[in-house]
PDB file of C-alpha atoms and ligand atoms in Angstrom:
ATOM      1  CA  UNK A  20       1.886  21.690  -4.073  1.00 97.00           C
ATOM      2  CA  UNK A  21      -1.369  23.411  -2.656  1.00 98.00           C
ATOM      3  CA  UNK A  22      -2.982  22.208   0.751  1.00 98.00           C
ATOM      4  CA  UNK A  23      -6.122  23.560   2.047  1.00 98.00           C
ATOM      5  CA  UNK A  24      -7.030  23.205   5.599  1.00 98.00           C
ATOM      6  CA  UNK A  25     -10.214  23.723   6.759  1.00 98.00           C
ATOM      7  CA  UNK A  26     -10.601  24.316  10.627  1.00 98.00           C
ATOM      8  CA  UNK A  27     -13.481  25.836  13.183  1.00 98.00           C
ATOM      9  CA  UNK A  28     -10.086  27.312  15.059  1.00 98.00           C
ATOM     10  CA  UNK A  29      -8.095  28.577  12.089  1.00 98.00           C
ATOM     11  CA  UNK A  30      -5.640  30.784  14.323  1.00 98.00           C
ATOM     12  CA  UNK A  31      -4.604  27.594  16.135  1.00 97.00           C
ATOM     13  CA  UNK A  32      -2.804  26.772  12.799  1.00 97.00           C
ATOM     14  CA  UNK A  33      -1.160  30.675  12.422  1.00 95.00           C
ATOM     15  CA  UNK A  34       2.180  30.499  14.026  1.00 95.00           C
ATOM     16  CA  UNK A  35       2.712  26.581  12.936  1.00 95.00           C
ATOM     17  CA  UNK A  36       2.453  27.621   9.161  1.00 96.00           C
ATOM     18  CA  UNK A  37       4.836  30.563   9.203  1.00 96.00           C
ATOM     19  CA  UNK A  38       7.445  29.426  11.157  1.00 95.00           C
ATOM     20  CA  UNK A  39      10.773  26.950  10.322  1.00 94.00           C
ATOM     21  CA  UNK A  40      10.362  24.836   7.147  1.00 95.00           C
ATOM     22  CA  UNK A  41       6.958  25.325   6.202  1.00 97.00           C
ATOM     23  CA  UNK A  42       7.454  29.535   5.836  1.00 97.00           C
ATOM     24  CA  UNK A  43      10.739  28.461   4.294  1.00 95.00           C
ATOM     25  CA  UNK A  44       8.580  26.095   1.426  1.00 97.00           C
ATOM     26  CA  UNK A  45       6.125  28.814   1.309  1.00 98.00           C
ATOM     27  CA  UNK A  46       8.558  31.339   0.890  1.00 97.00           C
ATOM     28  CA  UNK A  47      10.503  29.394  -1.958  1.00 96.00           C
ATOM     29  CA  UNK A  48       7.459  28.516  -3.778  1.00 97.00           C
ATOM     30  CA  UNK A  49       7.134  25.112  -3.592  1.00 97.00           C
ATOM     31  CA  UNK A  50       4.264  25.056  -1.613  1.00 98.00           C
ATOM     32  CA  UNK A  51       1.105  26.983  -0.573  1.00 98.00           C
ATOM     33  CA  UNK A  52      -1.149  26.333   2.596  1.00 98.00           C
ATOM     34  CA  UNK A  53      -4.639  27.892   2.466  1.00 98.00           C
ATOM     35  CA  UNK A  54      -6.236  27.950   6.351  1.00 98.00           C
ATOM     36  CA  UNK A  55     -10.324  28.261   5.547  1.00 98.00           C
ATOM     37  CA  UNK A  56     -12.376  29.015   8.599  1.00 98.00           C
ATOM     38  CA  UNK A  57     -15.556  27.021   8.750  1.00 98.00           C
ATOM     39  CA  UNK A  58     -17.537  29.965  10.137  1.00 98.00           C
ATOM     40  CA  UNK A  59     -17.730  31.614   7.052  1.00 98.00           C
ATOM     41  CA  UNK A  60     -19.410  29.324   5.119  1.00 98.00           C
ATOM     42  CA  UNK A  61     -22.183  29.032   8.045  1.00 98.00           C
ATOM     43  CA  UNK A  62     -25.492  30.772   7.422  1.00 98.00           C
ATOM     44  CA  UNK A  63     -25.975  30.767  10.477  1.00 97.00           C
ATOM     45  CA  UNK A  64     -26.492  34.405  11.772  1.00 96.00           C
ATOM     46  CA  UNK A  65     -25.238  34.002  14.783  1.00 97.00           C
ATOM     47  CA  UNK A  66     -22.304  31.570  12.697  1.00 97.00           C
ATOM     48  CA  UNK A  67     -23.012  28.539  14.129  1.00 97.00           C
ATOM     49  CA  UNK A  68     -21.351  25.531  12.485  1.00 98.00           C
ATOM     50  CA  UNK A  69     -22.623  22.844  15.012  1.00 98.00           C
ATOM     51  CA  UNK A  70     -26.031  21.341  16.222  1.00 97.00           C
ATOM     52  CA  UNK A  71     -26.932  18.473  18.882  1.00 97.00           C
ATOM     53  CA  UNK A  72     -26.586  14.973  17.595  1.00 97.00           C
ATOM     54  CA  UNK A  73     -29.926  12.801  16.460  1.00 98.00           C
ATOM     55  CA  UNK A  74     -30.360   9.866  19.343  1.00 97.00           C
ATOM     56  CA  UNK A  75     -29.953  12.247  22.044  1.00 91.00           C
ATOM     57  CA  UNK A  76     -25.702  11.659  22.459  1.00 93.00           C
ATOM     58  CA  UNK A  77     -23.677  14.059  24.674  1.00 95.00           C
ATOM     59  CA  UNK A  78     -22.370  16.190  22.559  1.00 96.00           C
ATOM     60  CA  UNK A  79     -22.280  18.708  19.218  1.00 98.00           C
ATOM     61  CA  UNK A  80     -21.520  17.524  15.433  1.00 98.00           C
ATOM     62  CA  UNK A  81     -20.347  19.931  12.599  1.00 98.00           C
ATOM     63  CA  UNK A  82     -23.184  20.267  10.216  1.00 98.00           C
ATOM     64  CA  UNK A  83     -23.182  19.599   6.196  1.00 98.00           C
ATOM     65  CA  UNK A  84     -23.700  22.448   4.765  1.00 98.00           C
ATOM     66  CA  UNK A  85     -20.715  24.884   6.031  1.00 98.00           C
ATOM     67  CA  UNK A  86     -18.330  21.692   5.234  1.00 98.00           C
ATOM     68  CA  UNK A  87     -19.750  21.114   1.827  1.00 98.00           C
ATOM     69  CA  UNK A  88     -20.264  24.822   0.632  1.00 98.00           C
ATOM     70  CA  UNK A  89     -16.416  25.169   1.594  1.00 98.00           C
ATOM     71  CA  UNK A  90     -15.402  21.985   0.041  1.00 98.00           C
ATOM     72  CA  UNK A  91     -17.980  23.056  -3.332  1.00 98.00           C
ATOM     73  CA  UNK A  92     -16.157  26.819  -3.505  1.00 98.00           C
ATOM     74  CA  UNK A  93     -12.600  25.079  -2.695  1.00 98.00           C
ATOM     75  CA  UNK A  94     -13.533  22.506  -5.753  1.00 98.00           C
ATOM     76  CA  UNK A  95     -15.384  24.984  -8.006  1.00 98.00           C
ATOM     77  CA  UNK A  96     -11.069  26.868  -8.370  1.00 98.00           C
ATOM     78  CA  UNK A  97      -9.431  23.588  -9.032  1.00 98.00           C
ATOM     79  CA  UNK A  98      -8.851  19.496  -8.873  1.00 98.00           C
ATOM     80  CA  UNK A  99      -8.531  17.623  -5.851  1.00 98.00           C
ATOM     81  CA  UNK A 100      -6.166  14.402  -5.614  1.00 98.00           C
ATOM     82  CA  UNK A 101      -7.170  13.441  -2.329  1.00 98.00           C
ATOM     83  CA  UNK A 102     -10.189  15.601   0.368  1.00 99.00           C
ATOM     84  CA  UNK A 103      -9.048  14.374   4.053  1.00 99.00           C
ATOM     85  CA  UNK A 104     -10.362  13.854   6.824  1.00 99.00           C
ATOM     86  CA  UNK A 105      -8.913  13.823  10.015  1.00 98.00           C
ATOM     87  CA  UNK A 106      -9.967  10.802  11.663  1.00 98.00           C
ATOM     88  CA  UNK A 107      -9.068   8.912  15.234  1.00 98.00           C
ATOM     89  CA  UNK A 108     -11.130   6.135  13.573  1.00 98.00           C
ATOM     90  CA  UNK A 109      -8.725   6.346  10.002  1.00 98.00           C
ATOM     91  CA  UNK A 110      -5.958   4.999   8.237  1.00 98.00           C
ATOM     92  CA  UNK A 111      -2.703   5.470  10.391  1.00 98.00           C
ATOM     93  CA  UNK A 112      -0.644   8.004   9.011  1.00 98.00           C
ATOM     94  CA  UNK A 113       2.618   6.860   8.137  1.00 97.00           C
ATOM     95  CA  UNK A 114       5.607   7.566   6.046  1.00 96.00           C
ATOM     96  CA  UNK A 115       4.696   5.819   3.061  1.00 96.00           C
ATOM     97  CA  UNK A 116       1.482   7.786   3.563  1.00 98.00           C
ATOM     98  CA  UNK A 117       3.578  11.214   3.911  1.00 97.00           C
ATOM     99  CA  UNK A 118       5.713  10.319   0.915  1.00 96.00           C
ATOM    100  CA  UNK A 119       2.443   9.675  -1.367  1.00 97.00           C
ATOM    101  CA  UNK A 120       0.586  12.787  -0.594  1.00 98.00           C
ATOM    102  CA  UNK A 121       3.778  14.852  -0.955  1.00 97.00           C
ATOM    103  CA  UNK A 122       3.286  14.082  -4.814  1.00 96.00           C
ATOM    104  CA  UNK A 123      -0.016  15.108  -5.171  1.00 98.00           C
ATOM    105  CA  UNK A 124      -0.812  18.820  -6.807  1.00 98.00           C
ATOM    106  CA  UNK A 125      -3.894  19.491  -4.472  1.00 98.00           C
ATOM    107  CA  UNK A 126      -5.137  18.322  -1.246  1.00 98.00           C
ATOM    108  CA  UNK A 127      -7.940  19.425   1.172  1.00 99.00           C
ATOM    109  CA  UNK A 128      -7.414  18.623   4.994  1.00 99.00           C
ATOM    110  CA  UNK A 129     -10.800  19.055   6.841  1.00 99.00           C
ATOM    111  CA  UNK A 130     -10.277  19.078  10.421  1.00 98.00           C
ATOM    112  CA  UNK A 131     -13.672  17.819  12.680  1.00 98.00           C
ATOM    113  CA  UNK A 132     -13.797  19.440  16.233  1.00 98.00           C
ATOM    114  CA  UNK A 133     -16.608  18.814  19.508  1.00 96.00           C
ATOM    115  CA  UNK A 134     -18.178  15.682  18.617  1.00 97.00           C
ATOM    116  CA  UNK A 135     -17.039  15.337  14.879  1.00 97.00           C
ATOM    117  CA  UNK A 136     -18.802  16.194  11.751  1.00 98.00           C
ATOM    118  CA  UNK A 137     -21.970  14.739  10.179  1.00 98.00           C
ATOM    119  CA  UNK A 138     -21.412  11.635   8.465  1.00 98.00           C
ATOM    120  CA  UNK A 139     -22.925  11.754   5.668  1.00 98.00           C
ATOM    121  CA  UNK A 140     -19.947  14.584   4.847  1.00 98.00           C
ATOM    122  CA  UNK A 141     -18.165  10.953   5.566  1.00 98.00           C
ATOM    123  CA  UNK A 142     -19.901   9.271   3.308  1.00 98.00           C
ATOM    124  CA  UNK A 143     -20.607  11.538   0.198  1.00 98.00           C
ATOM    125  CA  UNK A 144     -17.150  13.724  -0.209  1.00 98.00           C
ATOM    126  CA  UNK A 145     -14.390  12.512   1.680  1.00 98.00           C
ATOM    127  CA  UNK A 146     -11.687  10.762  -0.487  1.00 98.00           C
ATOM    128  CA  UNK A 147      -9.339   9.226   2.860  1.00 98.00           C
ATOM    129  CA  UNK A 148      -9.896   9.299   6.391  1.00 98.00           C
ATOM    130  CA  UNK A 149      -6.534   9.832   8.523  1.00 98.00           C
ATOM    131  CA  UNK A 150      -5.600   9.223  11.912  1.00 98.00           C
ATOM    132  CA  UNK A 151      -2.513  10.302  13.486  1.00 98.00           C
ATOM    133  CA  UNK A 152      -2.791   7.654  16.346  1.00 98.00           C
ATOM    134  CA  UNK A 153      -4.914   5.579  18.637  1.00 98.00           C
ATOM    135  CA  UNK A 154      -5.777   8.382  21.046  1.00 98.00           C
ATOM    136  CA  UNK A 155      -8.578  11.464  20.967  1.00 98.00           C
ATOM    137  CA  UNK A 156      -7.626  14.536  20.502  1.00 98.00           C
ATOM    138  CA  UNK A 157     -10.006  18.015  20.884  1.00 98.00           C
ATOM    139  CA  UNK A 158      -9.770  18.816  16.836  1.00 98.00           C
ATOM    140  CA  UNK A 159      -8.188  17.647  13.864  1.00 98.00           C
ATOM    141  CA  UNK A 160      -5.727  20.786  13.725  1.00 98.00           C
ATOM    142  CA  UNK A 161      -2.821  18.876  15.540  1.00 98.00           C
ATOM    143  CA  UNK A 162      -3.149  16.218  13.124  1.00 98.00           C
ATOM    144  CA  UNK A 163      -3.692  18.499  10.482  1.00 98.00           C
ATOM    145  CA  UNK A 164      -0.320  20.437  10.818  1.00 98.00           C
ATOM    146  CA  UNK A 165       1.621  16.598  11.661  1.00 98.00           C
ATOM    147  CA  UNK A 166       0.427  15.729   8.298  1.00 98.00           C
ATOM    148  CA  UNK A 167       1.439  19.149   6.419  1.00 98.00           C
ATOM    149  CA  UNK A 168       4.955  18.785   8.248  1.00 97.00           C
ATOM    150  CA  UNK A 169       5.738  15.430   7.470  1.00 97.00           C
ATOM    151  CA  UNK A 170       4.294  15.761   3.596  1.00 98.00           C
ATOM    152  CA  UNK A 171       5.681  19.230   3.132  1.00 97.00           C
ATOM    153  CA  UNK A 172       9.383  18.686   4.875  1.00 96.00           C
ATOM    154  CA  UNK A 173       9.706  15.940   1.865  1.00 95.00           C
ATOM    155  CA  UNK A 174       8.994  18.254  -0.952  1.00 95.00           C
ATOM    156  CA  UNK A 175      12.550  18.403  -3.206  1.00 91.00           C
ATOM    157  CA  UNK A 176      13.920  21.772  -2.568  1.00 92.00           C
ATOM    158  CA  UNK A 177      12.099  22.159   0.744  1.00 93.00           C
ATOM    159  CA  UNK A 178      15.056  21.003   3.100  1.00 90.00           C
ATOM    160  CA  UNK A 179      18.617  21.924   1.896  1.00 81.00           C
ATOM    161  CA  UNK A 180      20.331  19.255   2.029  1.00 77.00           C
ATOM    162  CA  UNK A 181      18.120  16.666   0.500  1.00 67.00           C
ATOM    163  CA  UNK A 182      19.749  14.221   1.584  1.00 73.00           C
ATOM    164  CA  UNK A 183      18.798  14.549   5.011  1.00 81.00           C
ATOM    165  CA  UNK A 184      14.904  13.988   4.651  1.00 83.00           C
ATOM    166  CA  UNK A 185      15.614  11.038   2.724  1.00 81.00           C
ATOM    167  CA  UNK A 186      18.089   9.386   5.492  1.00 83.00           C
ATOM    168  CA  UNK A 187      15.248  10.516   8.216  1.00 89.00           C
ATOM    169  CA  UNK A 188      14.006   7.625  10.131  1.00 89.00           C
ATOM    170  CA  UNK A 189      11.378   5.395   8.442  1.00 91.00           C
ATOM    171  CA  UNK A 190      12.185   5.998   4.998  1.00 87.00           C
ATOM    172  CA  UNK A 191      13.288   2.430   3.880  1.00 89.00           C
ATOM    173  CA  UNK A 192      11.887   1.092   7.077  1.00 92.00           C
ATOM    174  CA  UNK A 193      14.942   1.713   8.905  1.00 95.00           C
ATOM    175  CA  UNK A 194      15.634   4.008  11.960  1.00 96.00           C
ATOM    176  CA  UNK A 195      18.335   6.605  11.838  1.00 95.00           C
ATOM    177  CA  UNK A 196      21.760   5.931  13.077  1.00 96.00           C
ATOM    178  CA  UNK A 197      22.630   7.777  15.971  1.00 97.00           C
ATOM    179  CA  UNK A 198      23.848  11.569  15.212  1.00 97.00           C
ATOM    180  CA  UNK A 199      26.911  13.660  17.048  1.00 98.00           C
ATOM    181  CA  UNK A 200      28.038  17.575  16.658  1.00 98.00           C
ATOM    182  CA  UNK A 201      30.750  19.301  18.011  1.00 97.00           C
ATOM    183  CA  UNK A 202      32.645  19.190  20.121  1.00 98.00           C
ATOM    184  CA  UNK A 203      34.267  15.572  19.764  1.00 98.00           C
ATOM    185  CA  UNK A 204      34.032  15.342  23.699  1.00 98.00           C
ATOM    186  CA  UNK A 205      31.586  16.994  25.700  1.00 98.00           C
ATOM    187  CA  UNK A 206      31.662  16.313  30.209  1.00 98.00           C
ATOM    188  CA  UNK A 207      34.014  12.915  29.439  1.00 98.00           C
ATOM    189  CA  UNK A 208      31.667  11.439  26.787  1.00 98.00           C
ATOM    190  CA  UNK A 209      33.555  10.713  23.231  1.00 98.00           C
ATOM    191  CA  UNK A 210      31.596  10.841  19.887  1.00 98.00           C
ATOM    192  CA  UNK A 211      32.568   7.314  18.037  1.00 98.00           C
ATOM    193  CA  UNK A 212      36.210   7.228  16.444  1.00 98.00           C
ATOM    194  CA  UNK A 213      34.677   5.643  13.256  1.00 98.00           C
ATOM    195  CA  UNK A 214      32.646   9.381  13.350  1.00 98.00           C
ATOM    196  CA  UNK A 215      36.378  11.086  13.401  1.00 97.00           C
ATOM    197  CA  UNK A 216      38.306   8.918  10.785  1.00 97.00           C
ATOM    198  CA  UNK A 217      37.338  11.064   8.192  1.00 97.00           C
ATOM    199  CA  UNK A 218      36.595   7.632   6.095  1.00 98.00           C
ATOM    200  CA  UNK A 219      33.589   8.088   4.219  1.00 97.00           C
ATOM    201  CA  UNK A 220      33.017   4.250   3.171  1.00 98.00           C
ATOM    202  CA  UNK A 221      33.708   3.142   6.864  1.00 98.00           C
ATOM    203  CA  UNK A 222      31.549   5.336   8.359  1.00 98.00           C
ATOM    204  CA  UNK A 223      28.916   4.761   5.632  1.00 97.00           C
ATOM    205  CA  UNK A 224      29.208   0.914   6.925  1.00 98.00           C
ATOM    206  CA  UNK A 225      29.036   1.894  10.499  1.00 98.00           C
ATOM    207  CA  UNK A 226      26.149   4.255   9.940  1.00 97.00           C
ATOM    208  CA  UNK A 227      24.015   1.025   8.241  1.00 97.00           C
ATOM    209  CA  UNK A 228      25.132  -1.757  11.063  1.00 98.00           C
ATOM    210  CA  UNK A 229      23.835   1.059  13.715  1.00 98.00           C
ATOM    211  CA  UNK A 230      20.326   1.484  11.867  1.00 97.00           C
ATOM    212  CA  UNK A 231      20.015  -2.220  11.616  1.00 97.00           C
ATOM    213  CA  UNK A 232      21.102  -2.508  15.529  1.00 98.00           C
ATOM    214  CA  UNK A 233      18.584   0.197  16.672  1.00 98.00           C
ATOM    215  CA  UNK A 234      15.287  -0.475  14.084  1.00 97.00           C
ATOM    216  CA  UNK A 235      16.015  -4.710  15.063  1.00 98.00           C
ATOM    217  CA  UNK A 236      16.262  -3.016  18.933  1.00 98.00           C
ATOM    218  CA  UNK A 237      13.571  -0.686  19.184  1.00 98.00           C
ATOM    219  CA  UNK A 238      11.356  -1.611  16.223  1.00 97.00           C
ATOM    220  CA  UNK A 239      11.729  -5.125  14.992  1.00 97.00           C
ATOM    221  CA  UNK A 240       7.984  -5.001  14.042  1.00 96.00           C
ATOM    222  CA  UNK A 241       9.781  -2.737  10.973  1.00 95.00           C
ATOM    223  CA  UNK A 242      12.131  -5.230   9.277  1.00 94.00           C
ATOM    224  CA  UNK A 243       9.129  -7.915   8.926  1.00 88.00           C
TER     225      UNK A 243
HETATM  226  N1  LIG B 321     -16.177  11.490  18.946  1.00 94.22           N
HETATM  227  C1  LIG B 321     -14.752  11.437  17.783  1.00 94.22           C
HETATM  228  C2  LIG B 321     -13.933  12.196  18.309  1.00 94.22           C
HETATM  229  C3  LIG B 321     -13.897  13.581  17.894  1.00 94.22           C
HETATM  230  S1  LIG B 321     -12.596  14.321  18.581  1.00 94.22           S
HETATM  231  C4  LIG B 321     -14.912   9.889  17.877  1.00 94.22           C
HETATM  232  O1  LIG B 321     -14.813   9.194  18.682  1.00 94.22           O
HETATM  233  O2  LIG B 321     -13.995   8.986  16.944  1.00 94.22           O
HETATM  234  C5  LIG B 321     -12.849  15.810  17.502  1.00 94.22           C
HETATM  235  C6  LIG B 321     -12.055  15.843  16.454  1.00 94.22           C
HETATM  236  O3  LIG B 321     -11.138  15.863  16.186  1.00 94.22           O
HETATM  237  C7  LIG B 321     -12.289  14.428  14.974  1.00 94.22           C
HETATM  238  O4  LIG B 321     -13.248  14.620  14.460  1.00 94.22           O
HETATM  239  C8  LIG B 321     -11.123  14.263  14.553  1.00 94.22           C
HETATM  240  O5  LIG B 321     -10.998  15.079  13.189  1.00 94.22           O
HETATM  241  C9  LIG B 321     -10.259  15.113  15.349  1.00 94.22           C
HETATM  242  N2  LIG B 321      -9.449  13.954  16.149  1.00 94.22           N
HETATM  243  C10 LIG B 321      -9.436  13.555  17.122  1.00 94.22           C
HETATM  244  N3  LIG B 321      -8.269  12.398  17.695  1.00 94.22           N
HETATM  245  C11 LIG B 321      -7.816  12.315  16.485  1.00 94.22           C
HETATM  246  C12 LIG B 321      -6.529  11.385  15.712  1.00 94.22           C
HETATM  247  N4  LIG B 321      -5.997  10.684  16.563  1.00 94.22           N
HETATM  248  N5  LIG B 321      -6.645  11.504  14.730  1.00 94.22           N
HETATM  249  C13 LIG B 321      -6.659  12.477  13.749  1.00 94.22           C
HETATM  250  N6  LIG B 321      -8.050  13.256  14.230  1.00 94.22           N
HETATM  251  C14 LIG B 321      -7.951  13.167  15.257  1.00 94.22           C
END
């Protein structure tokens, strides 16, 4: 899989993309992540990509030209399954969307900034608009980072113990059961006896009960 992220502050994505699971996934050749500086595509001699909005509203808007040229340059190299724009008014990002996107070959994620981007790009070029929640961020970079992380960690082979990604919360619409590690007693707090019993079938039953109980208590909406 290949993910191309377009941003006006590409350096803000560097450390994120080059650490932990995302770094490992790229090293293993399971994903390619490329970050493009939108300013490299502007024809403005001061490398500006934004201008005042028509109608006199406050804030600045990213212009069509650099976005169009950047996306056209990428599309000339390969076909893209989705051209995603990060937008607070987009479709809410969730685990099923992450699963679906992780099966794609090539995707572009365009990060907005300032007041947003010229609406004509959204109408004519973008194939999917995605929000990571009902709050407004300064730019789409954190949204792109969240999406990239959630998408990449479920690509088969990225996480060593594949079972681990599939047993996470939201897969199967269930929250994860509680997890513990050594020591069995800390500060007088004991790990549930069942987990120390070595009885795999009973442990699996207990974990399912715990998942159901936690989901019912914390996220009853997922059970509907
Ligand atoms: N004026 C816009 C918000 C602009 S915020 C509005 O009212 O909708 C600047 C950019 O940050 C946006 O263009 C978008 O790309 C990104 N962004 C902000 N909040 C986001 C969210 N919740 N999810 C995804 N992207 C977001």
